[in-house]
Each structure stands twice: as C-alpha cells, then as structure tokens.
PDB file of C-alpha atoms in Angstrom:
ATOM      1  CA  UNK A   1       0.000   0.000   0.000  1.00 84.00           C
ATOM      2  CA  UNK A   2       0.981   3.600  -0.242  1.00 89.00           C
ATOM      3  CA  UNK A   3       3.510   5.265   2.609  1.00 93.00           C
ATOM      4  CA  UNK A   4       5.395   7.697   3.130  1.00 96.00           C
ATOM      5  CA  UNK A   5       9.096   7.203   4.850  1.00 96.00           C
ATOM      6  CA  UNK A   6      11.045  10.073   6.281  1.00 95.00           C
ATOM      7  CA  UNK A   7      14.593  10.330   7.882  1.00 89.00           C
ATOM      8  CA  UNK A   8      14.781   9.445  11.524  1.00 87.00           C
ATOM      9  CA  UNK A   9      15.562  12.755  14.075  1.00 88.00           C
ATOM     10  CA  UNK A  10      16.713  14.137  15.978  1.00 96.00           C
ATOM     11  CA  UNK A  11      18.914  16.044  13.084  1.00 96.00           C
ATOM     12  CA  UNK A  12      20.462  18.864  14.799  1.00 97.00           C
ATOM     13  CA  UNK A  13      22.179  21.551  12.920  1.00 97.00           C
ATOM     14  CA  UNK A  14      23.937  24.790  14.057  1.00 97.00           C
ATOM     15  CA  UNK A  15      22.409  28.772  12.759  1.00 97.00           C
ATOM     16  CA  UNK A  16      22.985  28.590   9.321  1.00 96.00           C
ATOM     17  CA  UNK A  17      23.724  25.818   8.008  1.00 97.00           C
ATOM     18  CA  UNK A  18      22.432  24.201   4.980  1.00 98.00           C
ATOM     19  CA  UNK A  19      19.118  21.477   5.970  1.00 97.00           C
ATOM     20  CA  UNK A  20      17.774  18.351   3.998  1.00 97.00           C
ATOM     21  CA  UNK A  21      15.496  15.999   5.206  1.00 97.00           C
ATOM     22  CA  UNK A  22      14.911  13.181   3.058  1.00 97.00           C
ATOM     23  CA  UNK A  23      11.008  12.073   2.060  1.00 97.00           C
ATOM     24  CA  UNK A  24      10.225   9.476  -0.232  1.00 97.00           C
ATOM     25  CA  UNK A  25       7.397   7.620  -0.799  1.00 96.00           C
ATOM     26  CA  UNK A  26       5.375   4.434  -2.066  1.00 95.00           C
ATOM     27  CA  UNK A  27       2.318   4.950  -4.217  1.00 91.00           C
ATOM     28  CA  UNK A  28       0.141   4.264  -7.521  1.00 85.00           C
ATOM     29  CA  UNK A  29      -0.147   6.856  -9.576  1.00 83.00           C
ATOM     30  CA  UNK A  30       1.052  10.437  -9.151  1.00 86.00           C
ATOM     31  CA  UNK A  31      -0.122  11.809  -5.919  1.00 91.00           C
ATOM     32  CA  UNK A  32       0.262  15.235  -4.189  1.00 93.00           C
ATOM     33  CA  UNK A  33       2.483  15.663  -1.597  1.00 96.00           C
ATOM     34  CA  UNK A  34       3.031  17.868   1.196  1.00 96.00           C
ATOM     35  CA  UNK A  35       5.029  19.150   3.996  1.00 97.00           C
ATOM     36  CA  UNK A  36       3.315  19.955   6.972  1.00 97.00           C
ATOM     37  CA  UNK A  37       5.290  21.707   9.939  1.00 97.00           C
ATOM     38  CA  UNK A  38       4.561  21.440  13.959  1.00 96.00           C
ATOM     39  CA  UNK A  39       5.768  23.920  16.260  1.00 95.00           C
ATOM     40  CA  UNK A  40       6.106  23.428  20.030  1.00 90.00           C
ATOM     41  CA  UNK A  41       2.225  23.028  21.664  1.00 87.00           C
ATOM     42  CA  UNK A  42       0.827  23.985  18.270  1.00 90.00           C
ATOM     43  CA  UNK A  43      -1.004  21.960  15.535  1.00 92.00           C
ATOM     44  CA  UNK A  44       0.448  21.053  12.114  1.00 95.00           C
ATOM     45  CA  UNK A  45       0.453  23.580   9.239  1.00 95.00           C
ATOM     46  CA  UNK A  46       1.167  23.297   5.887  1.00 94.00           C
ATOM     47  CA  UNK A  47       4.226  24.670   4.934  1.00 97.00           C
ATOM     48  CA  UNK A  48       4.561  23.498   1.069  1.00 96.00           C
ATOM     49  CA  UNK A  49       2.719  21.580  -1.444  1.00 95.00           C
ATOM     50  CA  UNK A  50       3.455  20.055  -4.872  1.00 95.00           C
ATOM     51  CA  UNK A  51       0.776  18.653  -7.074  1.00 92.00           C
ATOM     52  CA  UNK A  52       2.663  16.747 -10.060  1.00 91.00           C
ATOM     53  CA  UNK A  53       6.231  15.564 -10.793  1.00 92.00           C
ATOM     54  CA  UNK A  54       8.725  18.234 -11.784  1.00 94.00           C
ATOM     55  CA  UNK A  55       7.092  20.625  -9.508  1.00 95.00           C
ATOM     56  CA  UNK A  56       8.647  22.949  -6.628  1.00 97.00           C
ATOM     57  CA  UNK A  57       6.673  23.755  -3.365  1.00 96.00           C
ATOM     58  CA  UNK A  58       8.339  26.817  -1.402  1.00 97.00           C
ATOM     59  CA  UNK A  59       7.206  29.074   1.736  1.00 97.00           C
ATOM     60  CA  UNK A  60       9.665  30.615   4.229  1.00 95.00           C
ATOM     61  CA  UNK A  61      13.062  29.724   2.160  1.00 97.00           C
ATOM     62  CA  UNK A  62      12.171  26.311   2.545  1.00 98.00           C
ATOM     63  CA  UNK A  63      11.524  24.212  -0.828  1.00 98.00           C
ATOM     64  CA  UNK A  64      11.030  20.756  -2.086  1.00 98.00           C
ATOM     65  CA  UNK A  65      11.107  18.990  -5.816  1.00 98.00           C
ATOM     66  CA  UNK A  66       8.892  16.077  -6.853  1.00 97.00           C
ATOM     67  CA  UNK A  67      10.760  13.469  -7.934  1.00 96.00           C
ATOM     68  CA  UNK A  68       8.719  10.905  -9.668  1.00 93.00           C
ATOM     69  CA  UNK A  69      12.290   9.052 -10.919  1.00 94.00           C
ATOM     70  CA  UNK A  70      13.491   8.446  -7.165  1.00 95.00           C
ATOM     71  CA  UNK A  71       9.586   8.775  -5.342  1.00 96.00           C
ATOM     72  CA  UNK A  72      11.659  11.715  -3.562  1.00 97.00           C
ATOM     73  CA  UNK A  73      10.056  14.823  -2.233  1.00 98.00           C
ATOM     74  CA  UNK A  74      13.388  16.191   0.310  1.00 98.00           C
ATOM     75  CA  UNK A  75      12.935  19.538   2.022  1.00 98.00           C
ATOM     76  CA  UNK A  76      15.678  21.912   2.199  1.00 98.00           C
ATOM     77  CA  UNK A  77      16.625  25.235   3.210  1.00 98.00           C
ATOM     78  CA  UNK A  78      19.154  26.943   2.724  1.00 96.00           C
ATOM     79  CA  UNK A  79      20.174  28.502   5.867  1.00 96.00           C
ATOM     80  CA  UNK A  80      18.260  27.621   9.214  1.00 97.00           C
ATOM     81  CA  UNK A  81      17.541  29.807  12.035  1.00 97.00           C
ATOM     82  CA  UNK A  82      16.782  28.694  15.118  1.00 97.00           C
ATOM     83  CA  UNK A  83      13.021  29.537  14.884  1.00 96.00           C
ATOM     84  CA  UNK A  84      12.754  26.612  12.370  1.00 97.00           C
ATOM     85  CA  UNK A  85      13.122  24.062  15.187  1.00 97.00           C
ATOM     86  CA  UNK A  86       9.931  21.985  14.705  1.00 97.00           C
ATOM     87  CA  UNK A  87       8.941  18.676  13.617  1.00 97.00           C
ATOM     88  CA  UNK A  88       8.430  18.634   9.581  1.00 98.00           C
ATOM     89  CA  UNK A  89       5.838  15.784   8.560  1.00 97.00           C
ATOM     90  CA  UNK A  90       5.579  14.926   5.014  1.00 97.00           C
ATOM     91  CA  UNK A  91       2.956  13.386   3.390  1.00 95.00           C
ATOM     92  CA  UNK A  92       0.914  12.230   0.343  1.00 93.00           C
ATOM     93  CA  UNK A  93      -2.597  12.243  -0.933  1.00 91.00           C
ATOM     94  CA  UNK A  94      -4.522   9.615  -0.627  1.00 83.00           C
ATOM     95  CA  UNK A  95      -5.822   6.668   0.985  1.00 77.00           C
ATOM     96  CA  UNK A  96      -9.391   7.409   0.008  1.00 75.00           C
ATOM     97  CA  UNK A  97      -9.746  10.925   1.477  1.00 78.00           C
ATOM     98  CA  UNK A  98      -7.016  10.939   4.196  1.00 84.00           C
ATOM     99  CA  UNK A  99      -3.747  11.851   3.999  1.00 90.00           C
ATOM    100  CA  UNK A 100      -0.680   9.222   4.612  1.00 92.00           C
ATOM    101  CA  UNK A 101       1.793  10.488   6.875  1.00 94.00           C
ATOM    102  CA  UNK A 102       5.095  10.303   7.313  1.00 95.00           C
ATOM    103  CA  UNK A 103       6.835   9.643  11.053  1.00 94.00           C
ATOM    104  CA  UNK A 104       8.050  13.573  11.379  1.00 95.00           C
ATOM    105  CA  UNK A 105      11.491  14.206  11.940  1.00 97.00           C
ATOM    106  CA  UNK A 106      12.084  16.861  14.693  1.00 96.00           C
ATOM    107  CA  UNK A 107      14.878  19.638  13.600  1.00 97.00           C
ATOM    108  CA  UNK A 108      17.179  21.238  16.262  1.00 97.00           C
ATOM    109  CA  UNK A 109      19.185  24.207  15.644  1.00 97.00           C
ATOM    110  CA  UNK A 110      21.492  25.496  18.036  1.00 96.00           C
ATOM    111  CA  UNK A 111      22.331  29.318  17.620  1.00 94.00           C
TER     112      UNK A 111
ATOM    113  CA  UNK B   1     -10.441  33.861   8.858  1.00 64.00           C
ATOM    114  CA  UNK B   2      -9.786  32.559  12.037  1.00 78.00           C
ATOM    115  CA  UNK B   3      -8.710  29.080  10.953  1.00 93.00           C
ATOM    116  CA  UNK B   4     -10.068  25.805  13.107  1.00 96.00           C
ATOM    117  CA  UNK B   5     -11.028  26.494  16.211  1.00 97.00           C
ATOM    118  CA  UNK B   6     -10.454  23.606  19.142  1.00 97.00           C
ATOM    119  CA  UNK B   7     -11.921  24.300  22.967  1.00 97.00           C
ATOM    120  CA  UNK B   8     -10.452  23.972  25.400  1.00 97.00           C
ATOM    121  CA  UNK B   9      -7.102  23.885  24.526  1.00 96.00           C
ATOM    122  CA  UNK B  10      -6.081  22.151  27.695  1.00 97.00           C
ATOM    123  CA  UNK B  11      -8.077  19.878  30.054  1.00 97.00           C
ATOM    124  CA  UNK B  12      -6.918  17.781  33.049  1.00 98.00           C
ATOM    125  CA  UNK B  13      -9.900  15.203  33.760  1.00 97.00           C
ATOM    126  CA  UNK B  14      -9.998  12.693  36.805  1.00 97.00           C
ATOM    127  CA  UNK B  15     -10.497   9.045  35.480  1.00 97.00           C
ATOM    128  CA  UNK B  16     -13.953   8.154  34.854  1.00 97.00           C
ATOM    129  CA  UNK B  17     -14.979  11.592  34.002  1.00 97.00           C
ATOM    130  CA  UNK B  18     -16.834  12.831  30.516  1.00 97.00           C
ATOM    131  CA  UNK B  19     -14.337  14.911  28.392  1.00 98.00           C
ATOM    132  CA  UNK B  20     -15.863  17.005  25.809  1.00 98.00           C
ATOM    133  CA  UNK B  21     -13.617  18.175  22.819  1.00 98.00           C
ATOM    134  CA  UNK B  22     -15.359  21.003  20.803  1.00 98.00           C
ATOM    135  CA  UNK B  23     -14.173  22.100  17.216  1.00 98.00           C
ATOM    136  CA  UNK B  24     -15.374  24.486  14.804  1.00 98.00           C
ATOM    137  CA  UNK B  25     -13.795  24.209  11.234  1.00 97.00           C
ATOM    138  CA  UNK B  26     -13.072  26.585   8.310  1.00 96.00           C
ATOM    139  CA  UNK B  27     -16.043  27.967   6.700  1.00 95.00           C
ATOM    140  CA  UNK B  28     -16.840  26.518   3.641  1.00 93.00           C
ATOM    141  CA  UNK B  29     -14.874  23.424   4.126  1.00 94.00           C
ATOM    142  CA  UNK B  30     -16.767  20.251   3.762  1.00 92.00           C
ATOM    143  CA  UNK B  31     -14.489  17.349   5.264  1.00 93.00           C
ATOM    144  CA  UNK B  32     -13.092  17.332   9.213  1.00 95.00           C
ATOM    145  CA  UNK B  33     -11.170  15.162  10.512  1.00 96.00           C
ATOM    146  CA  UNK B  34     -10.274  14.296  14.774  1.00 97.00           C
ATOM    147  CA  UNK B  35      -6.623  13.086  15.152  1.00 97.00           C
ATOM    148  CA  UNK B  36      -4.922  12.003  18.266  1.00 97.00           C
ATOM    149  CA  UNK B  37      -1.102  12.505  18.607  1.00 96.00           C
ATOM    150  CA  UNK B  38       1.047  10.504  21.141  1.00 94.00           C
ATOM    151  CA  UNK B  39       4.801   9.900  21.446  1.00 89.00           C
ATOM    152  CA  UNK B  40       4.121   6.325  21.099  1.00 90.00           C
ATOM    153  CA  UNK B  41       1.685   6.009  18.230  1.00 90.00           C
ATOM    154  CA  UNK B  42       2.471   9.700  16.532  1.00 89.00           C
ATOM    155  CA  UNK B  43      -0.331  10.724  14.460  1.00 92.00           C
ATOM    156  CA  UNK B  44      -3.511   8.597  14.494  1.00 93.00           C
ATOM    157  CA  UNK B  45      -6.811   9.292  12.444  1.00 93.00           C
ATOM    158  CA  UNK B  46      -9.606   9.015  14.671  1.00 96.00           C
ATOM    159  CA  UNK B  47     -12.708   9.482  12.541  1.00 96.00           C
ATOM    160  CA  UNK B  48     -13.588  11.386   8.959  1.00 94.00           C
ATOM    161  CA  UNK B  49     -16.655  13.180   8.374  1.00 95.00           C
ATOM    162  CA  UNK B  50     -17.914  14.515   4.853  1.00 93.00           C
ATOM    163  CA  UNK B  51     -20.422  16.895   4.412  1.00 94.00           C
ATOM    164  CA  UNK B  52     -21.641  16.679   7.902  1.00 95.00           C
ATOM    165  CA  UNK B  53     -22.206  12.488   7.996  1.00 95.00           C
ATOM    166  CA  UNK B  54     -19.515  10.121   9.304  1.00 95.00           C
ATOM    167  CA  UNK B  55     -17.464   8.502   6.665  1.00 93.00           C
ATOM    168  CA  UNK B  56     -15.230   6.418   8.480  1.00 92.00           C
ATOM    169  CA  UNK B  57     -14.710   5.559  12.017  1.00 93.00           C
ATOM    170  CA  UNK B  58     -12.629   3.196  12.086  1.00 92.00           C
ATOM    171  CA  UNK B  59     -10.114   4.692  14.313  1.00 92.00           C
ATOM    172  CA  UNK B  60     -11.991   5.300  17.062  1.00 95.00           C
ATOM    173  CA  UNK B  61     -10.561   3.131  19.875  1.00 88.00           C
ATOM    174  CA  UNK B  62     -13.206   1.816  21.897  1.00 85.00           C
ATOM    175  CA  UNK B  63     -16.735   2.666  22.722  1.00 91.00           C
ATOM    176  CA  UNK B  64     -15.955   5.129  24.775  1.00 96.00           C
ATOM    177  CA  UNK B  65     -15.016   7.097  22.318  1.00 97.00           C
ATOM    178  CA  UNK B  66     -17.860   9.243  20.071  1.00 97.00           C
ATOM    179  CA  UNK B  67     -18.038  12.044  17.853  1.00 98.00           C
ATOM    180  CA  UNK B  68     -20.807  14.182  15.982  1.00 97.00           C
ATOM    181  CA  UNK B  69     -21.002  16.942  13.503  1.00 98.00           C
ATOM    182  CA  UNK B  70     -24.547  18.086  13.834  1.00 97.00           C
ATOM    183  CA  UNK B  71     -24.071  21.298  11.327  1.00 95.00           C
ATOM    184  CA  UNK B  72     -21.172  22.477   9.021  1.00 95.00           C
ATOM    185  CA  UNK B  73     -19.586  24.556  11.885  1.00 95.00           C
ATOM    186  CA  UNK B  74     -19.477  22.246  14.778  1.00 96.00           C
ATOM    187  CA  UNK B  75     -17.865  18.818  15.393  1.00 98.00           C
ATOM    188  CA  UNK B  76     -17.423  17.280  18.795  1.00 98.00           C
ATOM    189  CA  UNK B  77     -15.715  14.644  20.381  1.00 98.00           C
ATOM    190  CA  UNK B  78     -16.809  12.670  23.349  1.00 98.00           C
ATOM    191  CA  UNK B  79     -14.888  10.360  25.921  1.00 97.00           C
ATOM    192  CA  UNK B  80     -17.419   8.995  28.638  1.00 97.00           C
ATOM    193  CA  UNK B  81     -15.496   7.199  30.799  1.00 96.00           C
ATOM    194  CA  UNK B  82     -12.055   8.770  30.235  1.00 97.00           C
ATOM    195  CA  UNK B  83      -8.788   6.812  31.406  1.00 96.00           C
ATOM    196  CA  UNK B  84      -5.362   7.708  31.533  1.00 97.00           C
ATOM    197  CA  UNK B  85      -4.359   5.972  28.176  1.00 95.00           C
ATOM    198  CA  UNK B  86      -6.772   8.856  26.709  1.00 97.00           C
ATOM    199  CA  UNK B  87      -3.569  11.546  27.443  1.00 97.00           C
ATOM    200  CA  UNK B  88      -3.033  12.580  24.312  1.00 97.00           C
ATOM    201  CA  UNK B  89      -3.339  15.842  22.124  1.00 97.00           C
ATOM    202  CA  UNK B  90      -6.175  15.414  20.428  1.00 98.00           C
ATOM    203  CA  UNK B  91      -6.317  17.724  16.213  1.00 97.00           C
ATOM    204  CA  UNK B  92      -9.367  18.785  14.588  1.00 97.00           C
ATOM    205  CA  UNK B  93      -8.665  19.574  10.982  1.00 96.00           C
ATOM    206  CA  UNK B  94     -10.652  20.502   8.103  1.00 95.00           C
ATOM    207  CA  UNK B  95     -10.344  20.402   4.262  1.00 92.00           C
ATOM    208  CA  UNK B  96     -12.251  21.037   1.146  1.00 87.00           C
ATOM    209  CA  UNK B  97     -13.251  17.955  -0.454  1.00 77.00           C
ATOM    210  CA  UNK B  98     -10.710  15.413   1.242  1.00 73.00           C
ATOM    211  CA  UNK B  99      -7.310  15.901   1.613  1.00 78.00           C
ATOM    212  CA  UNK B 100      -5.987  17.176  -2.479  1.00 79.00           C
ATOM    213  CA  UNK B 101      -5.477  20.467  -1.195  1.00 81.00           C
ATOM    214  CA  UNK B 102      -4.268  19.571   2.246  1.00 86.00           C
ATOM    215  CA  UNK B 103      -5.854  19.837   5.565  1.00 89.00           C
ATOM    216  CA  UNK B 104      -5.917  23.151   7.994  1.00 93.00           C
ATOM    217  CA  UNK B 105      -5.030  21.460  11.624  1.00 95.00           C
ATOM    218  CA  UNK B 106      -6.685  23.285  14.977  1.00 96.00           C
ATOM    219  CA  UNK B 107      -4.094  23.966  17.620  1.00 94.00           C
ATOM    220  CA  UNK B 108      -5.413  20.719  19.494  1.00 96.00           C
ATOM    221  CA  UNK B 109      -6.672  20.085  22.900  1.00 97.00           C
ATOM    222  CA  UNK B 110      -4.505  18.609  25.509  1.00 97.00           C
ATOM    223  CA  UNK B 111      -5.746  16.169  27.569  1.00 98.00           C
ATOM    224  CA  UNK B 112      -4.754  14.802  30.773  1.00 98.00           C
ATOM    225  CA  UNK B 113      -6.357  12.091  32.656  1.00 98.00           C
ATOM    226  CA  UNK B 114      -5.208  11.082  35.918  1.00 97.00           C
TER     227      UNK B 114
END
C-alpha cells in the first residue's frame, strides 16, 4: 500500500547551516504531496505543497522537488535559524480521502 | 479567517470523568477530521466526516469514544469514561473535499487524565 518514509531525528544543525530531510514515498499513480510543519504546543500547518512531478513547493526559504524518478520529495533550506526548530511531517494524498503520513522528523538548531 | 477552532485547549480530567472536545472548522470546508497525537503512536486518524455524515470511524478506539457533527460549523468529540491511556493531544482539521489540497489542523486540545 501507499507510505510515506522520512529520515529518523533528531537532526540537529547549528544557525545557518544548509538542511535536507529526506522524504520518499510508495504509491500508484502520481499523488500530491506535502510538507506539513509542527511547532512546540501547536497543531500542524502546511508549509509546502506540490501537485505533479517536476514541480517545486516553497514558503519561508524552505523548498522541495517532486521526484517521480526516485519517489523523492526532500525539504531543504538553505540557511536555518533557530526559529525553524519543529517537527516537519511529510505526506501524500490519498488513501481514500485521508492523507498518509510520514513519522516527522524533529529539527534542532542550536544558535 | 480565524482558521479551526479547538476548545479547550487544555483539560486535566480525573479518570472516569466525561471529556468534551469542541471544534469548529473553516467555513466553507466540507471534510473534518479528529486526530490524536502521542509519542508512542504519533499521528492517528480518529474518525472522517464529509459533508456533515460520518465517513469512516474506524479509528476510534473503543466505545468510549464518540463524535458528531450536527451542522457544518461544529464537530465534537466525546470520551465517557475517560482513562489515563486517553492523554493525548487530540487535532481537529478541516479540508475542502478530502485531503488534495491539504488539511488546515486546529491547535489541538490537551488532555490529561489522571
């Protein structure tokens, strides 16, 4: 079935530095996929989307490529701050009308 | 607009008590979903509705867990007897049409039970 596996956290990086979590995924078809940020105490929001292979999701200097050759939908950024310390989900549409979710891998930076 | 809107957003509950999550989602969207996230079990999908009518349920845990949507801008959901295995933060999220476009997450409810 369809799934989505992300790279295991904690990745800790200092003020910065260049940041790539790795996303790839299992699925028929071509789905959309997503990145979905969570804060400390706060819910999940959306930080990017991409709909259809080739294409780039960005928001906040963050950005991600679908892949369709390698099922790979990474997130990077070019330069962290330490107000990006979260836990990034991806994930893909659909099973039915849910999303599948990745694990979440939780980001530290240290200033 | 003000996004989805979870009540309270933290409640501490003795064992054997009701518990009461409230949620109102985004205007105009048509699909909500409940989530409970843990440490142990991350992110679990609790129940789906569409268009104000239960779609799937299937994650509900036990019995003692319930949920309604009686109109567009009001879900609840309902733990009668709560136990500590409950503790959890508990999402309401809603979406136009499914989840294409992505969902809109509440800031959750955190509940204790002790």
């Amino acid at each position: 079935g369809d799934s989505v596996t992300q790279m295991e956290g904690p990745v800790t990086l200092s003020e910065e530095a260049f940041l790539t979590i790795n996303c790839t995924y299992t699925a028929t078809g071509y789905p959309s996929l997503f990145w979905y940020v969570q804060y400390p105490g706060e819910g999940l929001q959306l930080l990017l989307k991409a709909t259809k292979a080739d294409d780039k999701g960005s928001n906040k200097g963050f950005e991600a490529t679908y892949r369709k050759e390698t099922t790979s939908f990474h997130l990077e950024k070019g330069s962290v701050q330490v107000s990006d310390s979260a836990v990034y989900f991806c994930a893909l549409c659909c099973r039915d009308y849910q999303l599948i979710w990745g694990a979440g891998t939780k980001l530290i930076i240290k200033p | 607009d003000a996004g989805v809107i979870q009540s309270p957003r933290h409640e501490v509950t003795e064992m054997g008590q009701e518990v009461t999550l409230r949620c109102k989602p985004i205007s105009g969207h048509n699909s909500l979903f409940w989530y409970r996230q843990t440490m142990m079990r991350g992110l679990e999908l609790l129940i789906y509705f569409n268009n104000n009518v239960p779609i799937d349920d299937s994650g509900m845990p036990e019995d003692r867990f319930s949920a309604k949507m009686p109109n567009a801008s009001f879900s609840t959901l309902k733990i009668q007897p709560s136990e500590p295995r409950d503790s959890a933060v508990y999402f309401c999220a809603s979406s136009w049409q499914g989840a294409n476009y992505g969902y809109t997450f509440g800031s959750g409810t955190r509940l204790t039970v002790v």
